[in-house]
Each structure stands twice: as C-alpha cells, then as structure tokens.
XYZ file of C-alpha atoms in Angstrom:
638
model
C 36.022 -21.815 -8.693
C 36.794 -18.792 -10.345
C 39.068 -16.458 -7.721
C 37.432 -13.153 -8.026
C 34.031 -12.262 -6.104
C 32.249 -9.287 -7.388
C 29.842 -8.046 -4.693
C 27.715 -4.969 -3.299
C 28.959 -3.606 0.006
C 26.035 -3.192 2.794
C 27.305 0.612 3.074
C 24.530 3.418 3.035
C 26.221 5.961 0.834
C 25.117 6.750 -2.719
C 28.561 7.050 -4.153
C 29.186 3.412 -3.408
C 25.844 1.841 -5.176
C 28.365 -0.443 -7.500
C 29.884 -3.583 -7.499
C 33.457 -3.926 -5.780
C 35.523 -7.232 -6.478
C 37.616 -9.357 -3.704
C 39.705 -11.968 -3.848
C 38.142 -15.539 -2.245
C 40.434 -17.397 0.074
C 40.967 -21.046 -0.705
C 39.138 -22.126 2.470
C 36.051 -19.948 1.323
C 35.693 -21.472 -2.298
C 33.083 -23.818 -1.655
C 30.836 -21.293 0.916
C 31.204 -18.358 -1.424
C 28.731 -18.259 -4.103
C 26.406 -16.020 -6.583
C 23.731 -15.073 -3.967
C 25.905 -15.731 -0.811
C 26.372 -13.120 2.192
C 29.940 -12.579 3.613
C 31.869 -9.984 5.563
C 34.338 -8.047 3.848
C 36.569 -5.012 5.064
C 35.956 -1.621 3.700
C 37.568 1.582 4.406
C 38.652 -0.165 7.325
C 35.250 -1.558 8.315
C 33.859 -5.134 8.406
C 30.739 -4.997 6.727
C 28.359 -7.247 5.279
C 28.405 -7.713 1.467
C 25.932 -9.568 -0.773
C 27.959 -11.645 -3.695
C 26.872 -11.099 -7.140
C 29.135 -13.386 -9.263
C 32.671 -15.443 -9.478
C 34.966 -13.760 -12.103
C 38.173 -15.443 -13.386
C 39.432 -11.798 -13.458
C 38.434 -8.284 -12.115
C 39.132 -4.998 -14.159
C 40.315 -3.347 -10.912
C 43.976 -2.331 -11.931
C 45.166 -2.303 -8.123
C 45.801 -5.159 -5.559
C 42.583 -6.639 -4.339
C 41.924 -7.064 -0.711
C 40.597 -11.032 0.542
C 37.084 -11.728 1.867
C 37.098 -12.005 5.596
C 34.488 -14.920 5.873
C 31.247 -16.426 4.486
C 28.009 -15.724 6.547
C 25.658 -19.141 6.846
C 25.586 -21.479 3.674
C 22.620 -20.521 2.172
C 22.930 -17.711 -0.978
C 20.369 -15.263 -0.694
C 19.643 -13.876 -4.126
C 19.032 -15.407 -6.909
C 19.580 -14.084 -10.544
C 15.842 -13.103 -10.801
C 15.759 -11.116 -7.692
C 19.073 -9.560 -8.125
C 17.809 -7.985 -11.667
C 14.406 -6.964 -9.319
C 16.386 -5.339 -6.724
C 18.645 -3.396 -9.299
C 15.658 -2.439 -11.120
C 13.809 -1.332 -8.498
C 16.830 0.805 -6.938
C 16.745 2.517 -10.207
C 13.257 3.333 -10.839
C 13.131 4.974 -7.628
C 16.931 6.519 -7.756
C 17.781 4.453 -4.381
C 20.735 1.922 -3.844
C 20.647 -2.002 -4.196
C 21.269 -2.506 -0.794
C 18.435 -0.615 0.752
C 16.202 -2.916 -1.399
C 18.271 -5.992 -0.415
C 17.199 -4.661 3.400
C 13.453 -4.909 2.065
C 13.397 -7.951 0.427
C 15.886 -9.832 2.228
C 15.314 -10.795 5.981
C 18.318 -10.799 8.341
C 19.794 -14.227 8.914
C 18.712 -16.325 11.991
C 21.597 -19.087 12.124
C 18.731 -21.486 14.068
C 16.288 -21.241 11.183
C 18.660 -22.712 8.688
C 18.570 -26.157 9.991
C 14.948 -26.315 9.657
C 13.712 -28.566 6.464
C 10.282 -28.402 4.388
C 9.449 -31.176 1.824
C 7.909 -29.946 -1.533
C 4.460 -31.457 -1.901
C 2.731 -32.497 -5.723
C 1.084 -29.704 -7.337
C -2.690 -29.501 -6.865
C -5.476 -29.991 -9.713
C -6.485 -27.276 -11.539
C -9.272 -25.065 -10.010
C -12.772 -25.090 -11.358
C -13.151 -21.766 -13.297
C -16.935 -21.434 -12.637
C -17.089 -18.231 -10.395
C -14.485 -16.438 -12.698
C -16.796 -17.206 -15.878
C -19.189 -14.431 -14.036
C -16.430 -11.625 -15.126
C -15.441 -10.956 -19.003
C -12.658 -12.307 -19.822
C -12.216 -14.124 -16.125
C -12.157 -17.638 -17.278
C -9.595 -17.001 -20.190
C -7.312 -15.362 -17.758
C -7.342 -18.217 -15.464
C -6.312 -20.438 -18.675
C -3.583 -18.197 -19.684
C -2.182 -18.623 -16.008
C -2.626 -22.628 -16.425
C -0.708 -22.104 -19.594
C 2.053 -19.905 -18.880
C 1.220 -17.282 -20.707
C 2.382 -13.304 -19.295
C -1.597 -12.341 -19.003
C -1.992 -8.961 -17.069
C -5.000 -8.186 -16.086
C -6.916 -5.408 -13.901
C -9.946 -6.986 -11.890
C -13.113 -5.086 -11.003
C -14.564 -7.243 -8.264
C -18.734 -7.243 -7.813
C -20.302 -6.086 -4.663
C -20.238 -9.038 -2.354
C -17.339 -11.118 -4.152
C -15.383 -13.295 -2.044
C -11.905 -12.287 -3.356
C -10.079 -14.142 -0.964
C -11.648 -17.560 -3.036
C -10.886 -15.830 -6.326
C -7.155 -15.111 -5.761
C -7.062 -18.350 -4.170
C -8.016 -19.998 -7.578
C -5.437 -17.957 -9.481
C -2.852 -19.435 -7.480
C -4.039 -23.029 -7.750
C -3.829 -22.458 -11.270
C -0.712 -21.272 -11.025
C 0.770 -24.206 -9.138
C -1.393 -26.538 -10.915
C 0.780 -25.620 -13.866
C 4.346 -26.282 -11.854
C 4.804 -22.214 -11.620
C 5.252 -20.103 -8.708
C 2.626 -17.434 -7.278
C 2.749 -14.263 -5.416
C -0.007 -12.375 -3.737
C 0.107 -9.098 -1.548
C -2.277 -8.237 0.708
C -2.561 -4.519 2.325
C -2.884 -5.571 6.196
C -2.550 -8.549 8.404
C -6.546 -9.086 8.364
C -6.701 -9.550 4.423
C -3.677 -11.866 5.220
C -5.588 -13.959 7.195
C -8.577 -14.147 5.030
C -6.092 -15.458 2.056
C -4.626 -17.523 3.914
C -7.947 -19.225 5.334
C -9.036 -19.341 1.510
C -5.727 -21.078 0.500
C -6.094 -23.538 3.250
C -9.415 -24.789 1.681
C -8.177 -24.778 -1.792
C -4.748 -26.343 -1.293
C -4.424 -28.018 2.150
C -1.571 -27.570 4.343
C 2.016 -27.294 3.443
C 1.172 -25.861 0.079
C 2.183 -21.911 0.780
C 3.398 -19.632 3.384
C 2.530 -16.385 4.829
C 5.079 -13.522 5.191
C 4.609 -10.150 7.187
C 6.822 -7.945 8.814
C 5.221 -8.805 12.138
C 6.940 -12.356 12.304
C 9.792 -12.730 14.783
C 12.782 -12.879 13.041
C 13.136 -16.625 13.314
C 9.843 -17.319 11.808
C 10.218 -15.455 9.025
C 14.039 -16.034 8.349
C 12.438 -19.894 8.356
C 9.580 -19.353 6.291
C 11.451 -17.334 3.675
C 14.045 -20.092 3.401
C 11.385 -22.605 2.519
C 10.438 -20.279 -0.674
C 14.385 -19.854 -1.463
C 15.085 -23.793 -1.342
C 11.979 -24.161 -3.580
C 10.126 -25.971 -0.763
C 7.454 -23.666 -1.071
C 5.896 -22.246 -4.359
C 3.078 -19.806 -3.277
C 3.722 -16.973 -1.106
C 1.027 -14.506 0.025
C 2.030 -11.261 2.455
C 2.053 -7.815 2.951
C 4.318 -5.595 0.923
C 7.595 -7.289 2.061
C 5.869 -10.239 -0.114
C 6.441 -8.745 -3.363
C 10.266 -9.653 -3.119
C 9.817 -13.338 -2.187
C 12.256 -15.526 -4.024
C 9.602 -17.723 -5.360
C 11.054 -19.833 -8.357
C 9.291 -19.722 -11.965
C 6.941 -17.364 -11.322
C 3.582 -17.740 -13.080
C 1.471 -15.199 -11.209
C 1.913 -11.911 -9.280
C -1.251 -10.281 -7.820
C -2.324 -7.807 -5.293
C -5.361 -6.760 -3.791
C -6.569 -3.344 -3.302
C -3.963 -1.467 -4.715
C -4.988 1.842 -3.731
C -4.258 1.450 -0.230
C -1.614 3.625 1.233
C 0.162 0.787 3.290
C 1.694 -0.722 0.185
C 3.743 2.829 -0.045
C 7.015 1.889 1.678
C 8.103 3.954 4.364
C 12.015 2.952 4.320
C 14.246 4.595 1.203
C 13.978 3.858 -1.727
C 10.149 4.319 -0.811
C 8.992 1.553 -3.620
C 5.114 1.120 -3.813
C 4.704 -2.436 -3.710
C 2.068 -2.467 -7.169
C 5.050 -0.944 -8.900
C 7.251 -3.483 -7.672
C 5.103 -6.283 -8.920
C 4.579 -4.597 -12.508
C 8.232 -4.427 -12.865
C 8.594 -8.070 -11.856
C 6.322 -8.774 -14.205
C 7.697 -7.329 -16.961
C 11.253 -9.172 -15.721
C 9.838 -12.508 -15.295
C 6.880 -12.976 -17.769
C 4.981 -13.588 -15.094
C 0.921 -13.114 -15.323
C -0.025 -10.111 -13.072
C -3.414 -9.393 -11.404
C -4.631 -6.096 -10.034
C -7.692 -6.859 -7.739
C -9.870 -4.725 -5.997
C -13.599 -3.554 -5.603
C -11.998 0.133 -6.213
C -9.844 1.021 -9.146
C -6.504 3.883 -8.981
C -5.606 5.965 -11.833
C -2.300 4.162 -12.037
C -4.297 0.859 -13.005
C -6.518 2.693 -15.531
C -3.265 3.976 -17.031
C -2.346 0.308 -17.267
C -5.806 -0.809 -19.265
C -5.605 2.330 -21.319
C -2.132 1.609 -22.563
C -3.190 -2.248 -23.263
C -0.348 -3.136 -21.169
C -2.893 -4.706 -19.124
C -6.741 -5.878 -19.979
C -9.792 -5.479 -18.125
C -11.829 -8.181 -16.070
C -15.407 -7.229 -14.987
C -18.788 -7.759 -14.835
C -21.618 -6.710 -16.951
C -23.680 -3.998 -15.675
C -26.693 -6.512 -14.686
C -24.479 -8.570 -12.811
C -23.087 -5.512 -10.892
C -27.020 -4.188 -10.078
C -28.031 -7.336 -8.892
C -25.123 -7.776 -6.501
C -24.922 -4.366 -5.341
C -26.971 -2.935 -2.191
C -29.045 -0.164 -2.989
C -27.115 3.241 -2.840
C -28.329 6.704 -1.825
C -26.619 9.702 -0.885
C -28.348 12.202 1.645
C -27.270 15.292 -0.350
C -29.826 14.269 -3.255
C -32.423 16.922 -3.957
C -35.386 14.614 -3.137
C -33.814 14.233 0.494
C -33.240 17.848 0.455
C -36.901 18.358 -0.016
C -38.064 15.775 2.254
C -35.768 16.861 5.179
C -34.496 20.294 4.911
C -32.060 19.875 7.988
C -30.246 16.917 6.266
C -27.781 19.091 4.829
C -26.574 20.176 8.446
C -27.316 17.111 10.089
C -24.655 14.498 10.929
C -26.951 11.861 10.965
C -29.950 12.531 8.709
C -33.227 11.010 8.793
C -32.302 9.202 6.029
C -29.737 7.948 7.553
C -31.583 6.786 10.836
C -34.434 5.260 8.810
C -31.858 2.818 6.847
C -30.474 1.911 10.198
C -33.797 1.312 12.026
C -35.002 -0.781 9.061
C -32.142 -3.097 9.367
C -32.165 -3.403 12.932
C -35.998 -4.571 12.897
C -35.084 -7.080 10.679
C -32.599 -8.305 12.875
C -29.108 -7.413 11.087
C -26.543 -5.488 11.785
C -25.808 -1.774 10.537
C -22.091 -0.818 9.610
C -21.341 3.009 10.457
C -18.069 4.028 8.878
C -16.177 7.127 10.518
C -13.193 8.659 8.780
C -11.774 9.183 12.079
C -11.082 7.394 15.410
C -11.128 8.584 18.962
C -13.418 10.616 20.429
C -12.885 14.220 19.343
C -9.975 14.224 17.467
C -9.947 17.849 16.163
C -10.919 20.987 18.214
C -11.617 24.566 17.402
C -12.564 27.947 18.782
C -16.567 27.632 19.610
C -16.737 31.053 18.207
C -14.669 31.853 15.300
C -13.405 28.068 14.486
C -9.834 28.864 15.004
C -7.830 25.602 15.392
C -7.333 24.507 19.104
C -3.450 23.920 19.262
C -1.571 23.202 22.206
C 0.993 26.043 23.610
C 3.115 23.905 24.351
C 4.326 22.378 21.158
C 1.676 23.401 18.781
C 0.178 20.541 18.412
C -3.594 20.010 17.651
C -5.946 19.345 20.781
C -8.327 16.413 21.135
C -10.847 15.269 23.873
C -10.797 11.584 24.660
C -14.300 11.895 26.190
C -17.283 14.010 26.901
C -15.964 15.028 30.070
C -12.457 14.867 29.553
C -9.960 17.991 29.467
C -8.830 18.911 25.975
C -4.898 17.178 25.375
C -2.416 17.823 22.969
C -2.528 14.663 20.707
C 1.278 15.459 20.350
C 3.166 16.287 23.651
C 0.014 14.514 25.813
C -0.311 17.632 27.677
C -3.708 19.004 29.043
C -4.927 22.029 27.905
C -7.225 23.393 30.567
C -6.040 26.979 30.495
C -6.655 27.251 26.570
C -8.150 30.484 24.890
C -8.290 31.043 21.169
C -5.241 33.253 19.992
C -7.758 35.531 17.723
C -10.698 36.380 20.029
C -9.998 34.747 23.843
C -13.158 32.536 23.846
C -12.565 29.407 25.759
C -15.465 27.281 24.663
C -14.117 24.933 22.184
C -16.257 22.777 19.491
C -15.775 19.470 17.876
C -14.447 19.852 14.217
C -14.494 16.120 13.301
C -16.157 13.521 15.368
C -14.481 10.243 15.865
C -15.355 6.737 16.152
C -15.712 6.660 19.649
C -18.246 9.442 20.197
C -19.854 8.209 17.318
C -20.778 5.023 19.089
C -21.813 6.615 22.104
C -24.465 9.065 19.991
C -25.776 5.852 18.490
C -25.927 3.644 21.643
C -28.736 6.529 22.706
C -30.050 6.888 19.758
C -30.773 2.833 19.848
C -31.158 1.869 23.365
C -30.952 -1.652 23.946
C -28.963 -2.523 20.650
C -25.333 -3.736 21.011
C -22.978 -1.177 19.919
C -19.384 -2.507 18.780
C -16.283 -0.558 17.771
C -13.476 -1.429 15.402
C -10.742 0.963 14.967
C -7.320 1.502 16.359
C -5.782 -0.773 17.940
C -8.986 -2.971 18.336
C -9.829 -3.935 14.980
C -12.672 -6.379 14.364
C -12.161 -9.604 12.231
C -15.639 -10.782 12.026
C -18.864 -9.875 13.920
C -21.619 -12.761 14.774
C -24.961 -12.368 12.750
C -27.840 -10.206 14.647
C -29.151 -6.860 15.307
C -26.118 -4.518 15.945
C -24.393 -1.170 15.458
C -20.907 -1.761 14.222
C -19.073 1.531 14.501
C -15.647 1.379 12.079
C -13.099 3.611 10.547
C -11.874 2.842 6.963
C -10.119 -0.484 6.728
C -11.188 -1.728 9.952
C -14.795 -3.081 8.861
C -15.183 -6.267 10.221
C -16.969 -8.997 7.512
C -20.297 -10.352 8.894
C -22.041 -13.935 7.398
C -24.860 -12.539 5.320
C -23.635 -9.220 5.102
C -24.699 -6.075 6.548
C -28.496 -4.739 6.063
C -27.443 -1.584 6.046
C -24.074 0.894 5.739
C -23.851 4.845 6.621
C -20.978 6.229 5.411
C -20.683 9.438 7.701
C -18.866 12.199 7.550
C -18.310 12.312 3.549
C -16.647 15.887 3.742
C -13.772 14.897 5.668
C -12.701 12.596 3.019
C -13.653 14.687 -0.133
C -12.120 17.690 1.707
C -8.813 16.823 2.009
C -5.978 18.593 0.515
C -4.702 15.667 -1.471
C -4.329 14.578 -4.985
C -5.908 11.348 -4.146
C -8.572 12.495 -2.129
C -11.551 11.611 -4.266
C -10.110 8.129 -5.248
C -9.513 7.433 -1.642
C -13.047 8.243 -0.757
C -14.447 6.298 -3.349
C -11.938 3.368 -2.399
C -12.945 3.725 1.389
C -16.926 3.691 0.758
C -16.812 0.771 -2.036
C -14.662 -1.726 0.297
C -17.623 -0.743 2.924
C -20.483 -0.971 0.727
C -19.217 -4.326 -0.465
C -19.801 -5.874 3.152
C -23.525 -4.926 2.542
C -26.114 -7.659 1.411
C -27.463 -7.076 -2.169
C -30.908 -6.433 -0.886
C -29.408 -4.188 2.032
C -29.052 -0.148 1.786
C -25.574 2.142 1.746
C -26.314 5.801 2.866
C -23.497 8.205 2.111
C -23.807 11.448 3.729
C -22.235 13.963 0.957
C -23.683 15.761 -2.156
C -25.077 13.472 -4.448
C -23.848 15.954 -7.430
C -20.106 15.237 -6.966
C -18.856 12.752 -9.359
C -17.018 10.739 -7.028
C -20.175 9.887 -5.055
C -21.999 9.470 -8.467
C -19.567 6.840 -9.247
C -20.575 5.342 -5.803
C -24.232 5.384 -6.513
C -23.544 3.403 -9.939
C -20.708 1.442 -8.485
C -18.933 2.277 -11.431
C -14.899 2.333 -10.532
C -13.747 1.850 -13.814
C -15.576 4.911 -15.116
C -14.270 7.387 -12.006
C -10.806 5.755 -12.543
C -10.804 6.707 -16.164
C -12.033 10.378 -15.440
C -9.517 10.855 -12.478
C -6.588 9.281 -15.039
C -8.048 12.140 -17.829
C -8.180 15.189 -15.148
C -4.700 14.108 -14.174
C -3.532 13.886 -17.761
C -4.925 17.688 -18.223
C -3.299 19.000 -14.916
C 0.317 17.090 -15.506
C -0.318 14.662 -12.162
C 1.080 11.297 -11.411
C 0.661 8.715 -13.234
C 0.815 10.539 -16.352
C 4.170 12.328 -15.506
C 6.992 11.548 -13.316
C 7.468 13.764 -10.398
C 10.136 13.658 -7.733
C 10.282 14.820 -4.347
C 13.230 16.592 -2.835
C 13.141 17.390 1.129
C 15.317 19.105 3.220
C 17.292 22.378 4.125
C 17.301 25.040 1.094
C 20.697 24.902 0.317
C 21.140 21.098 0.186
C 18.085 21.289 -2.206
C 19.725 23.659 -4.563
C 23.093 21.878 -4.441
C 21.524 18.730 -5.598
C 19.333 20.433 -8.313
C 22.905 22.082 -9.322
C 24.264 18.628 -9.510
C 21.725 16.967 -11.270
C 21.751 16.979 -15.211
C 17.780 16.929 -15.318
C 15.928 15.641 -18.499
C 14.594 17.671 -21.027
C 11.490 18.860 -20.593
C 11.228 18.760 -17.075
C 9.519 21.667 -14.379
C 10.882 23.042 -10.949
C 8.077 23.176 -8.913
C 8.800 25.193 -5.288
C 10.172 25.491 -3.003
C 7.750 25.466 0.031
C 8.031 25.409 3.473
C 7.522 22.014 5.242
C 8.836 22.572 8.576
C 11.562 23.968 10.799
C 14.408 25.064 8.309
C 13.290 22.376 5.758
C 11.466 23.074 2.352
C 10.175 20.750 -0.506
C 10.974 20.739 -4.118
C 8.854 18.877 -6.673
C 10.362 17.836 -10.172
C 7.927 17.193 -12.867
C 9.056 15.323 -16.445
C 6.975 13.463 -18.984
C 6.258 10.238 -17.927
C 9.007 8.610 -20.626
C 11.743 10.687 -19.128
C 10.952 8.899 -15.638
C 14.175 6.636 -15.691
C 16.594 9.732 -16.885
C 15.250 11.865 -13.975
C 15.885 9.013 -11.148
C 19.308 8.336 -12.596
C 20.319 12.512 -12.549
C 18.914 12.554 -8.976
C 20.773 9.548 -8.122
C 24.018 10.901 -9.730
C 23.582 14.336 -7.705
C 23.139 12.489 -4.888
C 26.468 10.380 -5.373
C 27.964 13.417 -5.631
C 27.058 14.869 -2.653
C 27.561 11.943 -0.777
C 31.138 11.512 -2.113
C 31.928 15.286 -0.985
C 30.442 14.240 2.692
C 27.987 16.775 2.340
C 26.592 17.596 5.637
C 22.801 18.062 5.003
C 20.705 15.129 3.708
C 18.104 15.538 0.905
C 15.220 12.913 1.176
C 14.614 11.952 -2.419
C 11.466 10.583 -3.473
C 9.837 9.536 -7.015
C 6.134 9.463 -7.197
C 5.126 10.034 -3.841
C 1.720 9.412 -2.794
C 1.708 12.492 -1.174
C 2.402 15.850 -3.298
C 0.720 18.320 -1.095
C-alpha cells in the first residue's frame, strides 16, 4: 500500500486540528487503513490518531516519523462519517477529534471477537396509518424508492408515534437502505425498541445509548460498522452511528433539551441529522406533538415539507382543553386566579376518578418545596454558607441548601429580619401530599427524578409527574391537570413559551379523546391558546416571526463566548468577524467570568464559526492561560 498515512491526532488543542503525515512501517502495512486507529508519537508523547487516508507522497518538506502501532483491526471511520465529523466540527467551531469522541465509542478488545449475521430485509410496511396525514403515505413511498424526502411531522393527539417511526424504519430497510432514529431519553428509546421488535422481529436493529457498558456499546456499534445491522435507534449518540447507505434519518420531539450535547463542540442532535441528510441524500423526518421554531424554518424555507392531519381529525382525536384563567371560569370562580388547584381542576379530576379512570397531574418541579422565600417581603431564601437556594424536603423538615446541603435553621431575611419562610414553587412531592388529602382512598403515584414510571395500570388513580416523566396508560387518562403554568411561561428564557407548549402537548397527548385537560394559566396568552386549539404549527410560525423581528435564532446565528474578560477581549481581537456582525455584552455570569454574544445573519454562520476557530487556534498556539468557552447557537441565551 501507499507508504504515507494521513491522520488526525487526538490532541485537544485548537491549532492542531489539521491532518499530519506519518510513515507506515512495513509490518503495519496491512493493519493501517483509512479509518483505523493508531498510536503515534507527537510532541514527545504517545497519543491516539485516526487515519484519514493512505498516500503515495507527503506535502511535508521535513522528515516524517513512523507510526508506533495500530490499535485493533477494525476501521472506526467511514468516508461518510469522516465527512460528518468534519462538517459538525466546522459548523460549531470545534475540532474533528472532539466530534469523533462523541460518535465513536472507546475500543473494547473483547467485543471485536463477536459476530452478527445480517438478516434479509423485511417486507414493506402497510401505509394505512400514515395515510391519515397529508403527504404521509407519499413520504413512506419516497423512503421506499430512495428519494431524499425531508419532512416535519405533527402527530395527532394519542398517536402511537413509536409504531409510525417503526413503519418508516421498516420502509427504509425493505428498500435495502439503512435507518437511524434518535430519541430524547431511555423511556422513549424503550418504547421504539418494543415497536421495532413487533414490526421487524429480533436481529434487525440495535439500540445505542450512553448508559450501555463500554463492551456492550462497542459490540453493538461494531455490528453496525460491519454492516450486519442496518437500523439504529438511540439517544443523541446514535446520530453519528456508522450506518451504511442511509435511507432515513429521524428524530422525535426535537425540542427536548436532552438533544443538546454538553461536551465540546456542543452540537444539537437535530442539526447533526439535518447536516447528515444534506451530506448523504437520506430522507429526514422531524416528528413530535409540538414544533420548534427550527423545524418551522425548515418548512418555511421549503427545505422540508409538512406532514399533518386536517383540523377535523385533530379535533376528533384531541381531548377537551380549557384554561383556568378564561373569562367564564373567572366569573364562575373568582378565587381561581389565586388558587393553585381551582374548582375547575378539582371537578375534572373528580369526574375522571368517579368513572374509574386515572388523572395525570403535571408539576414543573420535583421535590417537596424546591424554592423558598421570606414570608413577609418574598426575598429569595439563600444559604449563609454558599449562597445557594434553600428548599424543604417535607412539611416538617428544616430548610436545607440545595447546593451544599447545610441546614438553615437559623435563617433570617437579610432585608427585613423575618424568620418565617413561604413556598415560592411547590414540587411534585408536596403536590402528591395535597392531592392525597383531597382525594382520600385514591392511589397516588409519583413519577419524577430518580423514580420515573414508564406505565401505570388502568383504574382510578392520581399520577403526579414532572415534565418528561409522565407514564403512559392503556386507553389514555381521563383528565390531565397542568399546574403552575406561570412557572413555565415566566422563565427568563428565549424558548420559555415554546418549551411550555411542548411539555403541555406531550402530557395532553396521553389523555383519551373523551377526556379533559385543564391548564392553570391565563387563556389570553398566545401559547395557551395554541394548546387549547392544538395548534403547534401556528405557534411555531408565530414564534419564528417573532424571532425574525427581534433577531434571535434560528433566523440568525449567535455565538456565545464565556470566560475571563481579558480572554474574551483577546479572542474578539484575534477574530476576523464577518460583516455585518453585532457584539452584545459582556455580562457577568459568575466569579471573574463574563459572557459575550456575537450575532450575524444566518447566511454568515459558517464564517462566524471559522473566524472564532481561527481565534481559538491562535490563543492555543500561544498557550494562553485562560480558556474561553465558545458555543454556536446555544439553547440558553439569557
């Protein structure tokens, strides 16, 4: 083979994010191929490397060093994933090896001896269930014929979305293509896994998630890399799976914040799939009960088409929606504005329980009383030791700091000296306790934090859950109470309204068509109106228009720079930012740390990422002491 190996070294320095050439010793000639892992000596240290290609000659004028050894016999990169890793790194101003760490699991030698046989493709699915949606049947046909169809799917209330995704995956496999579906959490992953087992049987797909042990994750990943498995489902790590000949990329509920990667370069799984669809020509499906502004932009730009049901079908499938803050309820129950559980909510719960059906109660926060304040002037109660917020774990417990765990039995308000505290936010624990007193003899179940229920048995019960932890129930809930709407809508967050509607719709979708949903919020708020009408599309279009007018993502690209003030100033001075651009800030974000935002038109996003990467490389080469955290399109702007 060619004597030179071009590779990327696994060194976390921005100025070293480029290929390096090494000579391949004769004894390693057959083991070192494009995509394989190797060990090389770099700057006096032995480091990992990933081979990009074998070349006859090198453009390097100096003497080339030899590779030290090959690591394993399995190539871990493909031409397609190499292009994907490079594309993600460039979009987010990061380095190639940082993205490789996200997408390629650590090697486990024992797993390389495992084998898996490739099964024949399944028969195409029946498209009947997809035909209830406009363009649903044609989308499945496009997958089966290998066309690069891209769609945003708004599921009707009560839809068995896992079965619909399983049918789309089956359509890709029947056509001899591969498929990837990404889910926000393990509960949704288990649901789709069960649907695929029913649709395809065993051996046609694997589930990938970060919670798998290193050996098992690498074994499953290898089965995909070797081509034995053509369908992959999983959490955000599955977006990088080395599936050959991709025919479908899908993501469910793309607004979930679990899709935002907390490790550099901080990519979002939805954007990774959009980029991968562009690179491979695979079909793309963004599905959910709610819709994000990013998905609305894909439809508005005609990069993706819309799959949705008509209004009659939505009205027939949706439960009755009502807000406690509407004019009729205010007139009927004058105390409902101040009450946490107004009479409307009690009536809905009582009627459902009387008919032998369960009631879902969604509470924004877990715990008992997760936030306390002065009873007199409502000054937030904070720890005298570390400044953290105080909380109570039960009705008789001493307030304790949520950060350092120190009891605050001697707390006094720093403003007025008052020693009594009041609840600012009531958590799921206290809500369950209150409902237990309101409905004696009725089973009370909680689902939040470390104890999340996947499903509850049918029958009269009250299920108190935090957003995202709502269990399913056969036949649907008889009613749902969406409490403390102000806590969701009042957050200082660009996505507060969009996120509130997403959480509400996901809970309301679990209610039977003849059930009732009561939201404790002002009916005049546009987001609440969107919930009552079940109009996620209209809310996303309005949200996108508002973002366009105010200059917020996704209609623009924004970079966030966090770190010491001098380091941020140095980075800005070294970056040749595209024109036009706007620098916003800095604002303090902690001890000796600041944050600065840079805003550019959407079409200049790639230039912004490249400019910041060059600036980071310049500081890295000079061994600047203070790091600057660079994030492109962060979820949180405030």
